C-alpha atoms as a PDB file:
ATOM      1  CA  MET A   1      48.732  95.184 142.877  1.00  0.00           C
ATOM      2  CA  LYS A   2      49.539  97.776 140.216  1.00  0.00           C
ATOM      3  CA  GLY A   3      47.117 100.686 140.229  1.00  0.00           C
ATOM      4  CA  SER A   4      45.671  99.763 143.610  1.00  0.00           C
ATOM      5  CA  SER A   5      44.595 102.491 145.967  1.00  0.00           C
ATOM      6  CA  MET A   6      47.377 101.493 148.367  1.00  0.00           C
ATOM      7  CA  ASP A   7      50.381 102.058 146.098  1.00  0.00           C
ATOM      8  CA  LEU A   8      52.102 104.236 148.719  1.00  0.00           C
ATOM      9  CA  GLU A   9      51.229 102.371 151.922  1.00  0.00           C
ATOM     10  CA  ASP A  10      54.876 102.283 153.065  1.00  0.00           C
ATOM     11  CA  LYS A  11      55.607 105.937 152.196  1.00  0.00           C
ATOM     12  CA  ARG A  12      55.772 108.946 154.506  1.00  0.00           C
ATOM     13  CA  ILE A  13      55.076 112.383 153.060  1.00  0.00           C
ATOM     14  CA  ALA A  14      55.345 115.851 154.592  1.00  0.00           C
ATOM     15  CA  ILE A  15      53.140 118.653 153.305  1.00  0.00           C
ATOM     16  CA  LEU A  16      54.343 122.080 154.346  1.00  0.00           C
ATOM     17  CA  ALA A  17      51.798 124.606 155.589  1.00  0.00           C
ATOM     18  CA  GLU A  18      51.785 128.316 156.321  1.00  0.00           C
ATOM     19  CA  ASP A  19      49.131 131.008 156.308  1.00  0.00           C
ATOM     20  CA  ASN A  20      47.683 132.048 152.937  1.00  0.00           C
ATOM     21  CA  TYR A  21      48.197 128.652 151.304  1.00  0.00           C
ATOM     22  CA  GLN A  22      46.247 127.881 148.115  1.00  0.00           C
ATOM     23  CA  GLU A  23      43.422 125.531 149.144  1.00  0.00           C
ATOM     24  CA  LEU A  24      43.486 123.088 146.246  1.00  0.00           C
ATOM     25  CA  GLU A  25      47.279 122.934 146.157  1.00  0.00           C
ATOM     26  CA  LEU A  26      47.401 121.738 149.765  1.00  0.00           C
ATOM     27  CA  TRP A  27      44.222 119.649 150.090  1.00  0.00           C
ATOM     28  CA  TYR A  28      44.236 117.875 146.714  1.00  0.00           C
ATOM     29  CA  PRO A  29      47.727 116.332 147.206  1.00  0.00           C
ATOM     30  CA  LEU A  30      47.092 115.675 150.904  1.00  0.00           C
ATOM     31  CA  LEU A  31      43.932 113.700 150.223  1.00  0.00           C
ATOM     32  CA  ARG A  32      45.274 112.044 147.055  1.00  0.00           C
ATOM     33  CA  MET A  33      48.417 110.797 148.834  1.00  0.00           C
ATOM     34  CA  ARG A  34      46.336 109.488 151.749  1.00  0.00           C
ATOM     35  CA  GLU A  35      44.040 107.778 149.256  1.00  0.00           C
ATOM     36  CA  ALA A  36      47.129 106.089 147.798  1.00  0.00           C
ATOM     37  CA  GLY A  37      47.979 104.786 151.263  1.00  0.00           C
ATOM     38  CA  ALA A  38      50.751 107.191 152.282  1.00  0.00           C
ATOM     39  CA  GLU A  39      51.167 108.487 155.803  1.00  0.00           C
ATOM     40  CA  VAL A  40      50.852 112.259 155.357  1.00  0.00           C
ATOM     41  CA  THR A  41      52.054 114.761 157.959  1.00  0.00           C
ATOM     42  CA  VAL A  42      51.194 118.459 157.788  1.00  0.00           C
ATOM     43  CA  VAL A  43      54.344 120.302 158.869  1.00  0.00           C
ATOM     44  CA  GLY A  44      54.305 123.875 160.145  1.00  0.00           C
ATOM     45  CA  MET A  45      56.310 126.052 162.474  1.00  0.00           C
ATOM     46  CA  PRO A  46      56.706 125.646 166.256  1.00  0.00           C
ATOM     47  CA  GLY A  47      53.776 126.850 168.333  1.00  0.00           C
ATOM     48  CA  VAL A  48      51.308 126.934 165.431  1.00  0.00           C
ATOM     49  CA  GLU A  49      48.417 124.477 165.561  1.00  0.00           C
ATOM     50  CA  GLU A  50      46.446 125.677 162.543  1.00  0.00           C
ATOM     51  CA  TYR A  51      47.013 127.662 159.373  1.00  0.00           C
ATOM     52  CA  HIS A  52      44.426 129.332 157.161  1.00  0.00           C
ATOM     53  CA  SER A  53      44.226 129.410 153.389  1.00  0.00           C
ATOM     54  CA  LYS A  54      43.866 132.509 151.227  1.00  0.00           C
ATOM     55  CA  HIS A  55      40.110 132.181 151.779  1.00  0.00           C
ATOM     56  CA  GLY A  56      40.260 131.224 155.459  1.00  0.00           C
ATOM     57  CA  TYR A  57      40.012 127.419 155.157  1.00  0.00           C
ATOM     58  CA  PRO A  58      41.899 125.836 158.092  1.00  0.00           C
ATOM     59  CA  VAL A  59      44.432 123.020 158.141  1.00  0.00           C
ATOM     60  CA  GLN A  60      45.666 121.410 161.355  1.00  0.00           C
ATOM     61  CA  VAL A  61      49.413 121.053 161.861  1.00  0.00           C
ATOM     62  CA  ASP A  62      50.625 117.581 162.794  1.00  0.00           C
ATOM     63  CA  ALA A  63      54.269 118.429 163.531  1.00  0.00           C
ATOM     64  CA  ALA A  64      56.603 121.410 163.760  1.00  0.00           C
ATOM     65  CA  ALA A  65      59.407 121.613 161.207  1.00  0.00           C
ATOM     66  CA  ASP A  66      62.040 121.738 163.932  1.00  0.00           C
ATOM     67  CA  THR A  67      60.800 118.445 165.437  1.00  0.00           C
ATOM     68  CA  VAL A  68      61.036 116.321 162.294  1.00  0.00           C
ATOM     69  CA  ALA A  69      63.976 115.198 160.186  1.00  0.00           C
ATOM     70  CA  ALA A  70      64.518 114.542 156.506  1.00  0.00           C
ATOM     71  CA  ASP A  71      64.961 110.852 157.355  1.00  0.00           C
ATOM     72  CA  ASP A  72      61.336 110.817 158.551  1.00  0.00           C
ATOM     73  CA  PHE A  73      60.003 111.356 155.017  1.00  0.00           C
ATOM     74  CA  ASP A  74      60.152 109.912 151.519  1.00  0.00           C
ATOM     75  CA  ALA A  75      58.785 113.135 150.042  1.00  0.00           C
ATOM     76  CA  VAL A  76      57.865 116.704 150.837  1.00  0.00           C
ATOM     77  CA  ILE A  77      55.075 118.513 148.990  1.00  0.00           C
ATOM     78  CA  ILE A  78      54.941 122.296 148.979  1.00  0.00           C
ATOM     79  CA  PRO A  79      51.639 123.994 148.085  1.00  0.00           C
ATOM     80  CA  GLY A  80      51.482 127.429 146.544  1.00  0.00           C
ATOM     81  CA  GLY A  81      49.498 130.536 147.255  1.00  0.00           C
ATOM     82  CA  TYR A  82      51.275 133.190 149.277  1.00  0.00           C
ATOM     83  CA  ALA A  83      52.386 130.644 151.894  1.00  0.00           C
ATOM     84  CA  PRO A  84      55.718 129.841 150.175  1.00  0.00           C
ATOM     85  CA  ASP A  85      56.834 133.449 150.648  1.00  0.00           C
ATOM     86  CA  ARG A  86      56.467 132.830 154.381  1.00  0.00           C
ATOM     87  CA  MET A  87      57.843 129.259 154.298  1.00  0.00           C
ATOM     88  CA  ARG A  88      61.103 130.316 152.680  1.00  0.00           C
ATOM     89  CA  ARG A  89      61.829 132.529 155.694  1.00  0.00           C
ATOM     90  CA  HIS A  90      61.804 129.523 158.078  1.00  0.00           C
ATOM     91  CA  PRO A  91      65.215 127.781 158.199  1.00  0.00           C
ATOM     92  CA  PRO A  92      63.686 124.555 159.640  1.00  0.00           C
ATOM     93  CA  MET A  93      61.383 124.250 156.596  1.00  0.00           C
ATOM     94  CA  LEU A  94      64.250 124.929 154.187  1.00  0.00           C
ATOM     95  CA  ASP A  95      66.440 122.412 156.024  1.00  0.00           C
ATOM     96  CA  LEU A  96      63.698 119.786 155.723  1.00  0.00           C
ATOM     97  CA  VAL A  97      63.278 120.381 151.981  1.00  0.00           C
ATOM     98  CA  LYS A  98      67.025 120.338 151.340  1.00  0.00           C
ATOM     99  CA  GLY A  99      67.512 117.279 153.539  1.00  0.00           C
ATOM    100  CA  VAL A 100      64.779 115.235 151.831  1.00  0.00           C
ATOM    101  CA  PHE A 101      66.206 116.194 148.440  1.00  0.00           C
ATOM    102  CA  GLU A 102      69.823 115.405 149.392  1.00  0.00           C
ATOM    103  CA  ARG A 103      68.890 111.954 150.703  1.00  0.00           C
ATOM    104  CA  GLY A 104      67.136 111.129 147.412  1.00  0.00           C
ATOM    105  CA  GLY A 105      63.545 111.841 148.395  1.00  0.00           C
ATOM    106  CA  VAL A 106      60.947 113.577 146.260  1.00  0.00           C
ATOM    107  CA  VAL A 107      60.510 117.342 146.532  1.00  0.00           C
ATOM    108  CA  ALA A 108      57.321 118.509 144.822  1.00  0.00           C
ATOM    109  CA  ALA A 109      56.359 122.177 144.463  1.00  0.00           C
ATOM    110  CA  ILE A 110      53.418 123.781 142.689  1.00  0.00           C
ATOM    111  CA  CYS A 111      52.735 127.377 141.661  1.00  0.00           C
ATOM    112  CA  HIS A 112      54.550 129.916 143.906  1.00  0.00           C
ATOM    113  CA  ALA A 113      55.981 126.998 145.923  1.00  0.00           C
ATOM    114  CA  ALA A 114      59.057 126.993 143.659  1.00  0.00           C
ATOM    115  CA  TRP A 115      60.306 129.765 145.966  1.00  0.00           C
ATOM    116  CA  VAL A 116      60.960 127.170 148.683  1.00  0.00           C
ATOM    117  CA  PRO A 117      63.330 124.862 146.740  1.00  0.00           C
ATOM    118  CA  ILE A 118      64.964 128.016 145.362  1.00  0.00           C
ATOM    119  CA  SER A 119      65.640 129.257 148.903  1.00  0.00           C
ATOM    120  CA  ALA A 120      66.712 125.743 149.938  1.00  0.00           C
ATOM    121  CA  GLY A 121      69.373 125.907 147.216  1.00  0.00           C
ATOM    122  CA  ILE A 122      68.297 122.848 145.221  1.00  0.00           C
ATOM    123  CA  MET A 123      67.106 124.358 141.907  1.00  0.00           C
ATOM    124  CA  LYS A 124      70.410 125.169 140.224  1.00  0.00           C
ATOM    125  CA  GLY A 125      70.941 123.035 137.118  1.00  0.00           C
ATOM    126  CA  LYS A 126      67.424 121.554 137.252  1.00  0.00           C
ATOM    127  CA  ARG A 127      64.514 121.747 134.816  1.00  0.00           C
ATOM    128  CA  ALA A 128      61.428 123.167 136.521  1.00  0.00           C
ATOM    129  CA  THR A 129      58.134 124.954 136.064  1.00  0.00           C
ATOM    130  CA  CYS A 130      56.061 127.291 138.226  1.00  0.00           C
ATOM    131  CA  VAL A 131      53.369 129.942 137.977  1.00  0.00           C
ATOM    132  CA  SER A 132      54.474 132.449 135.325  1.00  0.00           C
ATOM    133  CA  ALA A 133      54.701 135.247 137.930  1.00  0.00           C
ATOM    134  CA  ILE A 134      57.886 133.716 139.404  1.00  0.00           C
ATOM    135  CA  LYS A 135      59.402 132.339 136.196  1.00  0.00           C
ATOM    136  CA  ASP A 136      62.272 134.849 136.503  1.00  0.00           C
ATOM    137  CA  ASP A 137      63.003 133.643 140.046  1.00  0.00           C
ATOM    138  CA  VAL A 138      63.355 130.061 138.808  1.00  0.00           C
ATOM    139  CA  ILE A 139      65.661 131.159 135.983  1.00  0.00           C
ATOM    140  CA  ASN A 140      67.718 133.400 138.295  1.00  0.00           C
ATOM    141  CA  ALA A 141      68.141 130.437 140.660  1.00  0.00           C
ATOM    142  CA  GLY A 142      69.952 128.614 137.854  1.00  0.00           C
ATOM    143  CA  ALA A 143      67.144 126.338 136.711  1.00  0.00           C
ATOM    144  CA  THR A 144      65.858 125.898 133.186  1.00  0.00           C
ATOM    145  CA  TYR A 145      62.235 127.033 133.046  1.00  0.00           C
ATOM    146  CA  VAL A 146      59.843 124.770 131.119  1.00  0.00           C
ATOM    147  CA  ASP A 147      56.222 125.792 130.518  1.00  0.00           C
ATOM    148  CA  ALA A 148      54.470 122.439 131.088  1.00  0.00           C
ATOM    149  CA  GLU A 149      51.787 121.098 133.445  1.00  0.00           C
ATOM    150  CA  VAL A 150      54.393 119.052 135.281  1.00  0.00           C
ATOM    151  CA  VAL A 151      58.174 118.868 135.026  1.00  0.00           C
ATOM    152  CA  GLN A 152      60.171 116.108 136.660  1.00  0.00           C
ATOM    153  CA  ASP A 153      63.942 116.389 136.920  1.00  0.00           C
ATOM    154  CA  GLY A 154      65.114 113.445 138.962  1.00  0.00           C
ATOM    155  CA  LYS A 155      63.315 113.677 142.291  1.00  0.00           C
ATOM    156  CA  LEU A 156      62.302 117.338 141.815  1.00  0.00           C
ATOM    157  CA  ILE A 157      58.707 117.654 140.599  1.00  0.00           C
ATOM    158  CA  THR A 158      57.148 121.012 139.769  1.00  0.00           C
ATOM    159  CA  SER A 159      53.811 122.237 138.396  1.00  0.00           C
ATOM    160  CA  ARG A 160      52.296 125.598 137.512  1.00  0.00           C
ATOM    161  CA  VAL A 161      48.712 126.076 138.727  1.00  0.00           C
ATOM    162  CA  PRO A 162      45.753 124.236 140.328  1.00  0.00           C
ATOM    163  CA  SER A 163      44.525 122.834 136.999  1.00  0.00           C
ATOM    164  CA  ASP A 164      47.855 120.932 136.804  1.00  0.00           C
ATOM    165  CA  LEU A 165      47.146 119.053 140.061  1.00  0.00           C
ATOM    166  CA  PRO A 166      46.071 115.739 138.457  1.00  0.00           C
ATOM    167  CA  ALA A 167      49.363 115.472 136.528  1.00  0.00           C
ATOM    168  CA  PHE A 168      51.312 116.754 139.553  1.00  0.00           C
ATOM    169  CA  CYS A 169      49.878 114.090 141.879  1.00  0.00           C
ATOM    170  CA  ARG A 170      50.212 111.269 139.319  1.00  0.00           C
ATOM    171  CA  THR A 171      53.873 112.167 138.862  1.00  0.00           C
ATOM    172  CA  ILE A 172      54.511 112.242 142.619  1.00  0.00           C
ATOM    173  CA  ILE A 173      52.887 108.830 143.075  1.00  0.00           C
ATOM    174  CA  THR A 174      54.859 107.316 140.188  1.00  0.00           C
ATOM    175  CA  ALA A 175      58.123 108.764 141.553  1.00  0.00           C
ATOM    176  CA  LEU A 176      57.439 107.249 144.984  1.00  0.00           C
ATOM    177  CA  LYS A 177      56.554 103.726 143.785  1.00  0.00           C
END
């Protein structure tokens, strides 16, 4: 039924995690996607069972990035904070993001998380937004920067800051239906 709480019951979503993630940008999409019926997997690096947010809030890792494949997921969501600066240094995380994107899945990044699709090489020629602090990085990656609460270019979805989360999550859910 349209608008039901189980709109995504057949969808599998990865949410990337690393230390210093922004609490709302990880937990709001994680809980919202589960509420919509999706199977959500928190993906981290090998040997790490738990990451902590900028303020110390923990999140448990469900799977290591080197043990999952792009084919396992319909979407990958990347939260911001300082975590993306760490995520973009992990080839398995970049491979997952690039692989999901190349197979036609949704890649959604908010705030500083635009660094991850930049490092995965999927931003060139796209329209995107991000926190203003990394606007130049988005432009230098070959994307067109748009200052809007959410920007969707095909299966790439980007937002700026925590107050954009409602529009960000609505857009992800619509793209996955």
